[in-house]
JSON list of C-alpha atoms in Angstrom, two decimals:
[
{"chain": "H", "resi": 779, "resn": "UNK", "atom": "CA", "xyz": [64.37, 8.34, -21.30]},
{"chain": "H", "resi": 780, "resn": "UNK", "atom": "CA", "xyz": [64.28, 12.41, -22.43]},
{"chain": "H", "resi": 781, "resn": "UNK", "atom": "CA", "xyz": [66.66, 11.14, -25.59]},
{"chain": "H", "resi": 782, "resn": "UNK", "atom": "CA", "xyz": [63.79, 8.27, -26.85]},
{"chain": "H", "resi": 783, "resn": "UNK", "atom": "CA", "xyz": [61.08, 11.88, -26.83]},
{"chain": "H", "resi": 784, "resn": "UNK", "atom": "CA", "xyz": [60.09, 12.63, -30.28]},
{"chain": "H", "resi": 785, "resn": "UNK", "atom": "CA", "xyz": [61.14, 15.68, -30.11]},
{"chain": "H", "resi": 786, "resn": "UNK", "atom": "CA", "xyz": [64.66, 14.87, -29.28]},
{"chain": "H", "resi": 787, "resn": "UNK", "atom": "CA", "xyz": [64.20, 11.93, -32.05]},
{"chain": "H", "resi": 788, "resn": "UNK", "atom": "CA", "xyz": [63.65, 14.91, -34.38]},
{"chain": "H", "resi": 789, "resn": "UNK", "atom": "CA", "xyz": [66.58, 17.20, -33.32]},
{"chain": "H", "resi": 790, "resn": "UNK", "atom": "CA", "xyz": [69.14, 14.39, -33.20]},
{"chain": "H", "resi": 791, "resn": "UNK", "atom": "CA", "xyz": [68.25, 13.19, -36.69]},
{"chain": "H", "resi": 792, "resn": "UNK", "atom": "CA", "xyz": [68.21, 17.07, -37.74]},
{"chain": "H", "resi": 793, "resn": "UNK", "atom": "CA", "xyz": [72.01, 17.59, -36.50]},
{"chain": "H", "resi": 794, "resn": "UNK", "atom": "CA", "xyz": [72.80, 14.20, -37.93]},
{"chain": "H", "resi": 795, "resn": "UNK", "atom": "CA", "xyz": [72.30, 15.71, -41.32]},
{"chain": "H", "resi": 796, "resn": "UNK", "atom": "CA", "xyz": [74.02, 18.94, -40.52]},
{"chain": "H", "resi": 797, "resn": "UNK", "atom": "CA", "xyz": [70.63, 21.10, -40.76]},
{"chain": "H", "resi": 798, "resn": "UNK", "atom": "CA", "xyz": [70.01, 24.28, -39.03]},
{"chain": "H", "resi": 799, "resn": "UNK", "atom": "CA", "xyz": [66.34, 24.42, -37.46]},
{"chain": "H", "resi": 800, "resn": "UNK", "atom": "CA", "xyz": [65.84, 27.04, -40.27]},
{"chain": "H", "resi": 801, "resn": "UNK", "atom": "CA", "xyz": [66.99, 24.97, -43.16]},
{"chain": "H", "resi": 802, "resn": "UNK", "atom": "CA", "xyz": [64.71, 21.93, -42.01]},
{"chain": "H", "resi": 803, "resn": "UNK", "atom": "CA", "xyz": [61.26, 24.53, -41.18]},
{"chain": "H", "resi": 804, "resn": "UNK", "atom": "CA", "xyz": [61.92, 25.60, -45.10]},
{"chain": "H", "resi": 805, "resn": "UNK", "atom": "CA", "xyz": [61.80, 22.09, -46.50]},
{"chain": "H", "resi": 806, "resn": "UNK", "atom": "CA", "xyz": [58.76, 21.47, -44.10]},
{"chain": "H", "resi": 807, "resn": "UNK", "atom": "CA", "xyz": [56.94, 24.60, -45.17]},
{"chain": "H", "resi": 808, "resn": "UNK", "atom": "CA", "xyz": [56.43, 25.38, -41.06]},
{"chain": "H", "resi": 809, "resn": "UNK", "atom": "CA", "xyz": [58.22, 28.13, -39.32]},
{"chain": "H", "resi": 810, "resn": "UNK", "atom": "CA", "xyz": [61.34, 27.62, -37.19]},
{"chain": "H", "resi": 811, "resn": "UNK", "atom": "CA", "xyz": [59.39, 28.64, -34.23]},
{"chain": "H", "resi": 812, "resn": "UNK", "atom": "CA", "xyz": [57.02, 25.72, -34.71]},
{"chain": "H", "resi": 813, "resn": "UNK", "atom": "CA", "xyz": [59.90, 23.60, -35.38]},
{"chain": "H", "resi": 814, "resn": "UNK", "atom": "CA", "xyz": [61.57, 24.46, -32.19]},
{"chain": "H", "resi": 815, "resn": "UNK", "atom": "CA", "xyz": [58.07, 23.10, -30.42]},
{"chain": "H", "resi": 816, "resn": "UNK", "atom": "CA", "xyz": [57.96, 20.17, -31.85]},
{"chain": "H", "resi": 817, "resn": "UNK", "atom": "CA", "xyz": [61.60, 19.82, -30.57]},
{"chain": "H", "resi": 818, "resn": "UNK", "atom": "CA", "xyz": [61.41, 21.07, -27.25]},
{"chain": "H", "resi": 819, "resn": "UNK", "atom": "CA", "xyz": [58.13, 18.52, -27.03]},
{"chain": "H", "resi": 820, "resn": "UNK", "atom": "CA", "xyz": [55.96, 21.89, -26.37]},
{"chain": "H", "resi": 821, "resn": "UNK", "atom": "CA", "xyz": [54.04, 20.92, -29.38]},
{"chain": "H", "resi": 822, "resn": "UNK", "atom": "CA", "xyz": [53.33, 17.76, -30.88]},
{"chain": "H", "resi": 823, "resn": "UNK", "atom": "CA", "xyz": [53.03, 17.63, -35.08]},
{"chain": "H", "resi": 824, "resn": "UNK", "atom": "CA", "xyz": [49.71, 15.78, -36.68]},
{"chain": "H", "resi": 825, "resn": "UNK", "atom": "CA", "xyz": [50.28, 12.72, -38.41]},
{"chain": "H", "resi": 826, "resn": "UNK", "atom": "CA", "xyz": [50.93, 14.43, -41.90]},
{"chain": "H", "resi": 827, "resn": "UNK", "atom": "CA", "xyz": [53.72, 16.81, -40.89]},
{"chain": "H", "resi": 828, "resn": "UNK", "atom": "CA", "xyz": [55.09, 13.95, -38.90]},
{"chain": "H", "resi": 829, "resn": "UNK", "atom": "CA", "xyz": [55.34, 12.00, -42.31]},
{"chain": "H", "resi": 830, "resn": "UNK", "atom": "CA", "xyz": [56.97, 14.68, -43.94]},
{"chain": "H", "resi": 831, "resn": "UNK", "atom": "CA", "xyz": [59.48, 15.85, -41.28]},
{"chain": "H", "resi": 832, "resn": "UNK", "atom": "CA", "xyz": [60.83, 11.36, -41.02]},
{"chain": "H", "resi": 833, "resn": "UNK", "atom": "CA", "xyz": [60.86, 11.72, -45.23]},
{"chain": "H", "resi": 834, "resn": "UNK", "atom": "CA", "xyz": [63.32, 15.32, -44.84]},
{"chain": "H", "resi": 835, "resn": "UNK", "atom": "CA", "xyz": [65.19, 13.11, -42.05]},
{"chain": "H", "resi": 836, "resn": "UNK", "atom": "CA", "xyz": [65.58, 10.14, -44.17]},
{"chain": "H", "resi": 837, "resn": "UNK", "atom": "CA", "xyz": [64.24, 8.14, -41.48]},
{"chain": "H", "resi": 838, "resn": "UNK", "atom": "CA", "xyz": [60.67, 6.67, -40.59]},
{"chain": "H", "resi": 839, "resn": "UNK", "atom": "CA", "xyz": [57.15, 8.04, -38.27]},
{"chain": "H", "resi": 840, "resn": "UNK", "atom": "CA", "xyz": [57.97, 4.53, -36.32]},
{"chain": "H", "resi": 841, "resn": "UNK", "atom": "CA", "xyz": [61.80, 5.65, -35.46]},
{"chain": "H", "resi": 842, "resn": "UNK", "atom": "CA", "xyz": [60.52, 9.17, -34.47]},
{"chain": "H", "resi": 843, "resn": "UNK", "atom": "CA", "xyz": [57.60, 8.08, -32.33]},
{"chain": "H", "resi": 844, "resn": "UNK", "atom": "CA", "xyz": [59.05, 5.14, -30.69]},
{"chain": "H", "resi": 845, "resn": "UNK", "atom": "CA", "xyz": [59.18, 4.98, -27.16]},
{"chain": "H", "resi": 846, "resn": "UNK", "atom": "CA", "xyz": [61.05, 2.08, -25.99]},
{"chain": "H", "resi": 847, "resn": "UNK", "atom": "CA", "xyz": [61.72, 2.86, -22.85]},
{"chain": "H", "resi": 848, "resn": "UNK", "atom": "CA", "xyz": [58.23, 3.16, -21.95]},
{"chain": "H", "resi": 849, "resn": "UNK", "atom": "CA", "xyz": [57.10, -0.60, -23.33]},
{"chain": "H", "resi": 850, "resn": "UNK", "atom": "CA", "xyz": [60.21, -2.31, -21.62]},
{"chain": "H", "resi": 851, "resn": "UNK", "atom": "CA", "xyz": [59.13, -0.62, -18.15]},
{"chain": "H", "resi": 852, "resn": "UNK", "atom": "CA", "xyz": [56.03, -2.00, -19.15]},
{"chain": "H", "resi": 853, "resn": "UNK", "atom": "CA", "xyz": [57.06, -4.97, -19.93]},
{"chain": "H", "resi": 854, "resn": "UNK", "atom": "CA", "xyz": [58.87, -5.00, -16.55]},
{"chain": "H", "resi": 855, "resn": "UNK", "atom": "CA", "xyz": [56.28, -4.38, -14.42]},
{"chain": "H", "resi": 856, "resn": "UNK", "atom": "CA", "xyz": [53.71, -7.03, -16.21]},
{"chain": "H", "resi": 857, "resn": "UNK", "atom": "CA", "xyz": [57.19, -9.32, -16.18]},
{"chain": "H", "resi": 858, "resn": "UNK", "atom": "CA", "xyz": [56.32, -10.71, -19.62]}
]
């Protein structure tokens, strides 16, 4: 479940593309220390950085925010 968290969604797709926390807080105009938040899930980014931090990752906001795991547990428990 801790690998579908956004902010692992964030750090996986930053080592995928062979950034340093540093590199990716420069082409985000945030500080690595604010980065590092958002990836340890201490801090959660507002919709607008979140948009720019999936267009850096070449990914989407719905791959980074996904939860999976939660809605099949949900869908477990309602047995839908």
């Amino acid at each position: 479940e801790k690998n579908n968290t956004l902010g692992n969604r964030i750090k996986s797709r930053r080592q995928a593309l062979n950034l340093s926390q540093s590199e990716l807080a420069k082409q985000l105009n945030c500080t690595q220390a604010a980065l590092s938040q958002y990836e340890n899930g201490n801090r959660e980014p507002g919709l607008n950085d979140l948009a720019n931090i999936a267009n850096c990752l070449h990914t989407t906001t719905d791959y980074l925010s996904h939860q999976p795991l939660i809605l099949s547990n949900a869908i477990k428990r309602n047995k839908w």
